[in-house]
XYZ file of C-alpha atoms in Angstrom:
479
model
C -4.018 18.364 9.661
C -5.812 20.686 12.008
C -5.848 18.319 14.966
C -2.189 17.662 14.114
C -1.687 21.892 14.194
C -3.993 22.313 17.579
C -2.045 19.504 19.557
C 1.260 21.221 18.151
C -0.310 24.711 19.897
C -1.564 22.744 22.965
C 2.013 21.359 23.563
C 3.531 25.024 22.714
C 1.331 26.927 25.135
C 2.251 24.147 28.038
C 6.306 24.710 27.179
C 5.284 28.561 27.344
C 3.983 27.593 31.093
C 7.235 26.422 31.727
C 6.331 22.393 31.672
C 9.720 20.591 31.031
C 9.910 19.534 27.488
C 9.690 15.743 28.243
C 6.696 16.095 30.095
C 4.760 18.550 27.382
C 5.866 16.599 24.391
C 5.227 12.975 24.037
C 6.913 11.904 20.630
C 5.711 9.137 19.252
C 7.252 9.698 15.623
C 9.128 12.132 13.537
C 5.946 13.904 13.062
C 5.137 15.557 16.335
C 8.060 17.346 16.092
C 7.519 18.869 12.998
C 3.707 19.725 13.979
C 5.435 21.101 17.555
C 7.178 23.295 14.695
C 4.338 24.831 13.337
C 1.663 24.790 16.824
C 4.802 27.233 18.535
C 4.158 30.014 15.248
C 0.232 29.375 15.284
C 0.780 30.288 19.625
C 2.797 33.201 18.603
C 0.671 34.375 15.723
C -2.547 34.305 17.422
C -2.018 33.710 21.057
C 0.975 35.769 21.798
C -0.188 36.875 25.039
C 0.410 33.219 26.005
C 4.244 33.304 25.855
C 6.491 35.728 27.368
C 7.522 39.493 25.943
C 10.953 37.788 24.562
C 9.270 35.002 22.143
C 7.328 37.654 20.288
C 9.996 40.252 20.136
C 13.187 40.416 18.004
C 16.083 39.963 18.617
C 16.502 37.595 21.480
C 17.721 39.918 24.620
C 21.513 39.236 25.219
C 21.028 39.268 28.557
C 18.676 35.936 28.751
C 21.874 33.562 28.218
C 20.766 30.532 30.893
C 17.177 30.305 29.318
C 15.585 26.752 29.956
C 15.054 24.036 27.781
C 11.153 24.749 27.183
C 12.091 28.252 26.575
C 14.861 27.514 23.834
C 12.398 25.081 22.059
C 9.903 28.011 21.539
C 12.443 30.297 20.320
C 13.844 27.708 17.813
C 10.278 27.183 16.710
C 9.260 30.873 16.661
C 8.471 32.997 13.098
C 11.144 35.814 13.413
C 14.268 34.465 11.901
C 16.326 36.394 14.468
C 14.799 34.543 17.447
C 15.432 31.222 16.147
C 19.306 31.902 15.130
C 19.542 32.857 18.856
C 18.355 30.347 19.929
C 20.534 27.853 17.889
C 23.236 29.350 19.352
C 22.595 28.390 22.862
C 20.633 24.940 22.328
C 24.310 23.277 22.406
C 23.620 22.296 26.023
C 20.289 20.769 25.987
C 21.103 17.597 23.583
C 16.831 17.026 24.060
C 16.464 19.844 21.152
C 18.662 18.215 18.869
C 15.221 16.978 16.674
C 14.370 20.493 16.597
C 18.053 21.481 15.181
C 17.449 19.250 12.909
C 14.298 21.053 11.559
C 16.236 24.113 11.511
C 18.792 22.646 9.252
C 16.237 22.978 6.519
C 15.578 26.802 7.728
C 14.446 29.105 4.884
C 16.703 31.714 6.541
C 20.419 30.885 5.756
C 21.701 32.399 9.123
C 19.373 30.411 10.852
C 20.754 27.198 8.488
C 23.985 27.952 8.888
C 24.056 27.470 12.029
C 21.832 24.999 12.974
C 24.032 22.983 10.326
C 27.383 23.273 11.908
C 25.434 22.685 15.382
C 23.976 18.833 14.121
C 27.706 18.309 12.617
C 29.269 18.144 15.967
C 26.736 16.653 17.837
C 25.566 13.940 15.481
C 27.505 10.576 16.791
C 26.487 7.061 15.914
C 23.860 6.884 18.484
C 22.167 10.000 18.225
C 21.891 9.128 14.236
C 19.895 6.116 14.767
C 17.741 8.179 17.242
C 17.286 11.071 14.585
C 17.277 8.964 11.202
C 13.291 9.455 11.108
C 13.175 13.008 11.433
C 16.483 13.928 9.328
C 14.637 11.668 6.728
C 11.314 13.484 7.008
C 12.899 16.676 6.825
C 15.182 15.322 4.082
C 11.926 15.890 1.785
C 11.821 19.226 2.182
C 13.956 22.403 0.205
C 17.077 22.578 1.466
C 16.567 19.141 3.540
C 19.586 16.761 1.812
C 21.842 18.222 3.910
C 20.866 16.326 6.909
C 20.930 12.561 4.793
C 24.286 13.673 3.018
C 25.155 13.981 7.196
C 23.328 10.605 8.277
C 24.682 9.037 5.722
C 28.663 10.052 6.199
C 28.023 9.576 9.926
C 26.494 5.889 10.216
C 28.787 4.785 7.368
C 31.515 4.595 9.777
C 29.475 3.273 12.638
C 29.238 -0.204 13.969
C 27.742 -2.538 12.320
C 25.499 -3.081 15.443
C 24.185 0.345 14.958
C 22.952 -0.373 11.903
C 20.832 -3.459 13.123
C 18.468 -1.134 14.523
C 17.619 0.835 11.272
C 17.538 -2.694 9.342
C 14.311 -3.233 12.287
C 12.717 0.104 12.334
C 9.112 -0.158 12.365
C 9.279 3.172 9.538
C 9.539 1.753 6.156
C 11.731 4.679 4.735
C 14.123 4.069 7.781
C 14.682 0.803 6.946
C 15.318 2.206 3.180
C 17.813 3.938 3.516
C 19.806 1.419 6.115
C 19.737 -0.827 3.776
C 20.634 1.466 0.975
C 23.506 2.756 3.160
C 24.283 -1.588 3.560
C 24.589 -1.828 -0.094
C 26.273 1.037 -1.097
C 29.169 0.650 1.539
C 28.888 -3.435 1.066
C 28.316 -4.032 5.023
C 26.089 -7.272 4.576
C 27.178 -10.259 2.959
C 25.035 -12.069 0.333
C 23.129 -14.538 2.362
C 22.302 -11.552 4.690
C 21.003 -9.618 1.947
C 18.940 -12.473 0.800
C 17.438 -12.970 4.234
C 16.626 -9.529 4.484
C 14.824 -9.857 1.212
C 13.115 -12.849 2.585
C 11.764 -11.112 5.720
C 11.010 -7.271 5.096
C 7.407 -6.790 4.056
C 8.233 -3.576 2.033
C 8.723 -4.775 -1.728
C 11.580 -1.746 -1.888
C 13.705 -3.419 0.135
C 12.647 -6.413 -1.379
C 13.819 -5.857 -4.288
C 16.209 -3.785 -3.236
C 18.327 -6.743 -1.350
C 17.284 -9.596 -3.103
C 19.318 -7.776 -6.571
C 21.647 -6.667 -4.247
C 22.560 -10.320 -2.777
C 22.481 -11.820 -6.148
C 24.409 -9.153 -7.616
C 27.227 -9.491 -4.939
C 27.165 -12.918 -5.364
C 28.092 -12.947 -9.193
C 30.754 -10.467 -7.971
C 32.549 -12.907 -5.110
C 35.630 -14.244 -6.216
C 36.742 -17.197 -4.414
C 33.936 -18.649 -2.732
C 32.056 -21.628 -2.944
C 29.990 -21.394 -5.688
C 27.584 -24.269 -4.640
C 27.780 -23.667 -1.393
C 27.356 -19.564 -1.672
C 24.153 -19.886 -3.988
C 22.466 -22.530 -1.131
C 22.966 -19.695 1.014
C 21.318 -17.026 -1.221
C 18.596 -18.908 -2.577
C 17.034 -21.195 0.153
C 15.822 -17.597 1.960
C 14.556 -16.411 -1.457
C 13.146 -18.951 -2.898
C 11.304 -19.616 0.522
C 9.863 -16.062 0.571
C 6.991 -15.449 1.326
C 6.368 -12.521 -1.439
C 6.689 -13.586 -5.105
C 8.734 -10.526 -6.218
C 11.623 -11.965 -3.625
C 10.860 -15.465 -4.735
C 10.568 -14.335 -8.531
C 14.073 -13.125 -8.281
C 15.683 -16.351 -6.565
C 13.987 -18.484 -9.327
C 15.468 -16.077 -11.902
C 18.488 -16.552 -10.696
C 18.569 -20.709 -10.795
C 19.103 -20.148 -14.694
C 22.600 -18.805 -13.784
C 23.045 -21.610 -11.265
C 22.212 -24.190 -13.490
C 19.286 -25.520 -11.771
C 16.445 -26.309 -14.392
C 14.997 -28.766 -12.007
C 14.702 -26.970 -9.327
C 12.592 -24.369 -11.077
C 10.091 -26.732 -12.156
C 8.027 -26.916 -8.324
C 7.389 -22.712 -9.410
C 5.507 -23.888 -12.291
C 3.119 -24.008 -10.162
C 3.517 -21.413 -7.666
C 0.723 -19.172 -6.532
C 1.971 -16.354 -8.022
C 1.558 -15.452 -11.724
C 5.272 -13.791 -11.996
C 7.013 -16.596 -10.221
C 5.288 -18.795 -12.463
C 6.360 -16.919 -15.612
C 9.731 -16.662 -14.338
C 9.890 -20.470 -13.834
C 8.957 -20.783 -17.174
C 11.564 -18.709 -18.292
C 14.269 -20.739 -16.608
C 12.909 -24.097 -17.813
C 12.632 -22.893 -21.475
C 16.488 -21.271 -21.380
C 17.652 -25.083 -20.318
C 15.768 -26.866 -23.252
C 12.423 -27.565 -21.357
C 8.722 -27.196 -22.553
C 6.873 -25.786 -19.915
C 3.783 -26.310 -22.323
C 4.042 -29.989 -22.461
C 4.975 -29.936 -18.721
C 1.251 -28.219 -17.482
C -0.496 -30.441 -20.179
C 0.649 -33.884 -18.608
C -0.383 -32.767 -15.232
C -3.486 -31.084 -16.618
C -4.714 -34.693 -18.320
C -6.033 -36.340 -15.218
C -9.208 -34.208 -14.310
C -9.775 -36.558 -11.349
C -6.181 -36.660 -10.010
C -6.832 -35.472 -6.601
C -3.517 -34.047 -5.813
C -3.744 -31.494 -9.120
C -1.926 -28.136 -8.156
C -4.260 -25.253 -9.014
C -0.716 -23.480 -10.753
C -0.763 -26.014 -13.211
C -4.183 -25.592 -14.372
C -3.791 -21.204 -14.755
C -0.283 -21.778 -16.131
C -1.335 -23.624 -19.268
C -3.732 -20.922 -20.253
C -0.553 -18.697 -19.850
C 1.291 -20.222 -21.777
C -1.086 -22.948 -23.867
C -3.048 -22.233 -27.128
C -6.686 -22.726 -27.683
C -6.615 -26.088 -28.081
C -5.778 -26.887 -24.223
C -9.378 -25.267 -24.142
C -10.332 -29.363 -24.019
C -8.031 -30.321 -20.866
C -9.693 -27.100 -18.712
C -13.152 -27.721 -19.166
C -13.299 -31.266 -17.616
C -11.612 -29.751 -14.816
C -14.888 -27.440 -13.736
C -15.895 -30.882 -12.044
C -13.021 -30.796 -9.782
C -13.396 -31.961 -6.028
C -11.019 -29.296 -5.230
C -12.010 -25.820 -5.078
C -8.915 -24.151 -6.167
C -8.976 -25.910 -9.490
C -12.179 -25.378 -10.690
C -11.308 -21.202 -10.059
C -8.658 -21.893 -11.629
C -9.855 -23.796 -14.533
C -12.379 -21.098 -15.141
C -10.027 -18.392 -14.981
C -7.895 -20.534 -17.751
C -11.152 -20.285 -19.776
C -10.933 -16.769 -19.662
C -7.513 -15.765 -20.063
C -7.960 -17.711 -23.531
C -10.554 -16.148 -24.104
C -13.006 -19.047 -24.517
C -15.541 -18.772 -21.443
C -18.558 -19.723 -22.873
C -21.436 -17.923 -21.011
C -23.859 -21.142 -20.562
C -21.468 -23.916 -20.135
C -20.124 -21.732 -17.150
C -23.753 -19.896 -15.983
C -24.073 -23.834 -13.282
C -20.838 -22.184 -11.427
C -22.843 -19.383 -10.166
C -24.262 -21.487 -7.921
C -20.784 -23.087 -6.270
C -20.284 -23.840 -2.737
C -16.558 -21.834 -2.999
C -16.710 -18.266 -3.203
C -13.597 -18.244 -5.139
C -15.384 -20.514 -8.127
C -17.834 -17.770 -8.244
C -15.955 -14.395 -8.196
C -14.022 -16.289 -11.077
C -16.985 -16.958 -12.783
C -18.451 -14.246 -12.394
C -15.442 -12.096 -13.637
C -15.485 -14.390 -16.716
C -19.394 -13.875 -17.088
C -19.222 -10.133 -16.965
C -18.499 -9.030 -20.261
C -21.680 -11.597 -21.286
C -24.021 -10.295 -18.631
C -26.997 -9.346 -21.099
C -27.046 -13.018 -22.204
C -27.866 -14.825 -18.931
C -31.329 -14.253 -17.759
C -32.520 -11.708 -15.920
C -34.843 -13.660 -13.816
C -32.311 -16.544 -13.100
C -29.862 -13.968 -11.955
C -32.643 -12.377 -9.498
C -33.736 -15.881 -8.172
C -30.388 -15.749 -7.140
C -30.430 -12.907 -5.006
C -33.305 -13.954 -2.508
C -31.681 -14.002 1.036
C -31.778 -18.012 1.342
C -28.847 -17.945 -1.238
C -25.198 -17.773 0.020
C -23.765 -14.231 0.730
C -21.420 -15.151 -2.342
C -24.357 -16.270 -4.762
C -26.346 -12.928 -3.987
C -22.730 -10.805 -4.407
C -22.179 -12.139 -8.106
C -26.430 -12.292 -9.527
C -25.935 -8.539 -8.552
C -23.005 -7.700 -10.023
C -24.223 -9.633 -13.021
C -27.702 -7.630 -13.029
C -25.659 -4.667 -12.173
C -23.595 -5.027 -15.286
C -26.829 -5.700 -17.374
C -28.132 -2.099 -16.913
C -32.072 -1.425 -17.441
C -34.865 -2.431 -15.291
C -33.440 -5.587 -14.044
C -30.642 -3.538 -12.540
C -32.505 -1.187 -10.482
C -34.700 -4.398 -9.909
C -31.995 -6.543 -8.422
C -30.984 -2.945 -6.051
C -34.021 -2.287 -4.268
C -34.385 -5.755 -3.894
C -30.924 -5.924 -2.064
C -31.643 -2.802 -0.017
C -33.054 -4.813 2.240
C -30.397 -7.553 2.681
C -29.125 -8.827 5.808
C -25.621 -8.159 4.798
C -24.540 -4.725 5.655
C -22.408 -4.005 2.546
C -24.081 -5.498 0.308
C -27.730 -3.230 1.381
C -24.817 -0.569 0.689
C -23.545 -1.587 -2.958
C -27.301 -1.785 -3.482
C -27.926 1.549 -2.128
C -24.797 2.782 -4.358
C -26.122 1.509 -7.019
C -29.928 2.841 -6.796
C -28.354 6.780 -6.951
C -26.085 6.208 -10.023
C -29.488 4.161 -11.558
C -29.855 6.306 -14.964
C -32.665 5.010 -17.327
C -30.982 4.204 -20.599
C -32.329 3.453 -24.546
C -33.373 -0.130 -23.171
C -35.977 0.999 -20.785
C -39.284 1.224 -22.293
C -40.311 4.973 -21.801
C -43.172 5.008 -19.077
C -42.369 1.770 -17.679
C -44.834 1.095 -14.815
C -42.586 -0.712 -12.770
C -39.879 1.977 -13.227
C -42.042 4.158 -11.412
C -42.731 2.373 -9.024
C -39.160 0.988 -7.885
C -38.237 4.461 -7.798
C -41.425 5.474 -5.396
C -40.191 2.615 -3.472
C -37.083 4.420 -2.615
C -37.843 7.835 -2.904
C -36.490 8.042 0.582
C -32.814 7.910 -1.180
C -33.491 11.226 -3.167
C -34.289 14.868 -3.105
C -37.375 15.611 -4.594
C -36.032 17.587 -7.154
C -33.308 13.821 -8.237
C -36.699 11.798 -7.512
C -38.766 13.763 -10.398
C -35.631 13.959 -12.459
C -35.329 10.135 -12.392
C -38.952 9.764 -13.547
C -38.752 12.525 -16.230
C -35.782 10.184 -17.801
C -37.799 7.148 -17.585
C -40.824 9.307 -19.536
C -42.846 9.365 -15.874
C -44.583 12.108 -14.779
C -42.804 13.627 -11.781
């Protein structure tokens, strides 16, 4: 926030030198004008010798009526309330300090609101809305700021629909909100165009905002196609690439009356498209269940989808326990992590049938098995796990044996640490170092341990003195 203030005051004090505004102000976002707001008070507060005898004296002479545009965007930036009313009066030429009418619009001082208010009314046109929609949102956040957004809002309402394309593309997320807001409220896009927007915005707001939005227009059509209107809806959704867009087109093939076509998102990557899938199969008489378990029956069936495998521990019993557990053997990757992380949703991974999977070529077989060994840690042993650590093991090996030995506490934790300290992978030497200063001696270490003491002599380097001998006093060393 200081570098923000001293650039405001840098580009403040060149505008006092009479630089034109275009040339001292570079905006790259809504937010340099807003810091520009508060460097011109922080140059008049403390630097005041800087700008001229007007811009720290109230009010603003009558006689300075053809003041320049650098000039005017001090004064409408400047702490006496007087000065900046002024100004607002004669910034009506310079269309360049609209942004900072804007910011005035939200003034504490009502004069000074007032108007700077009437001011944006008749100057705000279609075009200089899209420019502004940034700022007038920013500023929208503030007290008094919904003034500006009740004004967007009335003014691009009536523009062309072309105008609007270029909010619907703004690289600002909360730009794009409220376009598409405004699009909704004011019905400007059809469904399919709502549904493709859904399909390719990356923020999961307008997401979800357009997705409901196209599906809920399309319930309310009367007259089209049916068949022909949904195609048009749900092909972009369902091909989505983010599961709360495709989660909502599957919802909606229950409405359609496609059970079939929801069956492919049984197996979808995504835990809530696959529940949703489920949803729509069971409303049209089908058995998910039975579905994952004849797919699930073939452990060697090379072309296995790793969905099918999670989704019958999400919706299975127990008992499917005996279709997951040949499935560790897998050729394919994804299905053993899967399989394992089956094991563990139903609560059944048993600690040495798994313990083999530590040593997997795929890293994603061993962060799942590892997050299924956790809770069972202080079974496995503690020199297995450690063997495991030794820098001829795979970064992913040595990542779960310490986060094993790290969850088993004692000696073998702060064993397993100083051992990694000198890793040749950078963050794991860090999670090792991390580890070493939260290392507490608990009821399980054996008061006076030898090799307590000297691990922690080993590494003494890590401490103060004063944490070093507190360390050793908990372990019942002598400092």
């Amino acid at each position: 926030m200081r570098e923000d203030l001293r650039g405001g005051t840098a580009v403040a004090v060149r505008l006092a030198g009479g630089a034109p505004l275009r040339d001292a102000l570079v905006v790259a976002g809504p937010g340099d004008w807003l810091v520009l707001d508060a460097g011109v008070r922080e140059v008049a507060w403390y630097r005041s010798q800087l700008l001229p005898e007007w811009e720290h004296t109230a009010p603003l002479p009558a006689e300075l009526t053809h003041l320049s545009e650098s000039r005017l965007a001090l004064a409408l930036c400047h702490r006496d309330g007087r000065i900046r009313e002024a100004a607002v009066r004669r910034s009506a030429r310079y269309p360049g300090l609209l942004p900072l009418i804007v910011i005035r619009c939200a003034d504490w001082a009502e004069p000074v609101r007032g108007r700077a208010r009437k001011l944006l009314r008749e100057a705000l046109d279609a075009g200089t809305a899209v420019d502004l929609a940034p700022l007038i949102l920013r500023v929208g956040r503030r007290d008094r700021g919904t003034f500006g957004i009740e004004l967007l809002e009335e003014v691009l309402s009536r523009a062309p629909r072309g105008r609007l394309a270029a909010l619907f593309a703004h690289p600002d997320r909360t730009v794009r909100r409220f376009g598409y807001r405004l699009a909704v409220e004011h019905r400007l896009l059809c469904p399919a165009e709502l549904a493709r927007a859904a399909a390719r915005d990356q923020d999961t707001v307008v997401q979800d905002l357009c997705a409901t939005a196209a599906l809920t227009s399309l319930r309310d059509e009367e007259g089209a196609d049916e068949e022909g209107a949904y195609d048009e809806v749900l092909t972009p959704l369902l091909t989505a690439r983010s599961p709360r867009t495709r989660s909502a087109g599957v919802t909606a093939l229950r409405r359609a009356g496609r059970p079939k076509q929801a069956e492919p998102f049984l197996v979808d990557c995504s835990a809530l498209v696959r529940a949703c899938a489920r949803y729509v199969v069971r409303q049209h008489g089908g058995d998910p269940a039975s579905w994952y378990r004849e797919r699930c029956a073939a452990p060697d069936d090379p072309g296995l989808p790793p969905g099918a495998v999670i989704g019958l521990a999400e919706c299975g019993n127990r008992a499917d326990a005996g279709l997951l557990w040949p499935l560790l053997a897998h050729p394919a990757a994804g299905v053993r992590a899967r399989a394992v992380a089956g094991l563990r949703t139903l609560d059944l991974a048993d600690a040495e049938r798994l313990r083999p999977l530590l040593d997997d070529p795929a890293p994603a077989v061993v962060r799942e098995t590892t997050a299924a060994l956790l809770p069972s840690a202080k079974q496995l042993p503690v020199d297995w796990l450690l063997e495991r650590t030794g820098p001829e093991r795979p970064r992913h090996v040595r990542v779960a044996a310490f986060r094993l030995l790290d969850t088993h506490g004692g000696v073998a934790a702060l064993r397993a640490a100083v051992r990694l300290l000198e890793d040749p992978d950078v963050k794991l030497r860090t999670w090792a170092g991390q580890s070493v200063r939260h290392w507490h001696s608990s009821a399980e270490v054996r008061r006076g341990d030898a090799e307590v003491g000297e691990l922690l002599d080993r590494i003494r380097h890590l401490f103060s003195d004063h944490v070093l001998r507190r360390r050793k006093r908990e372990a019942g060393l002598d400092g």
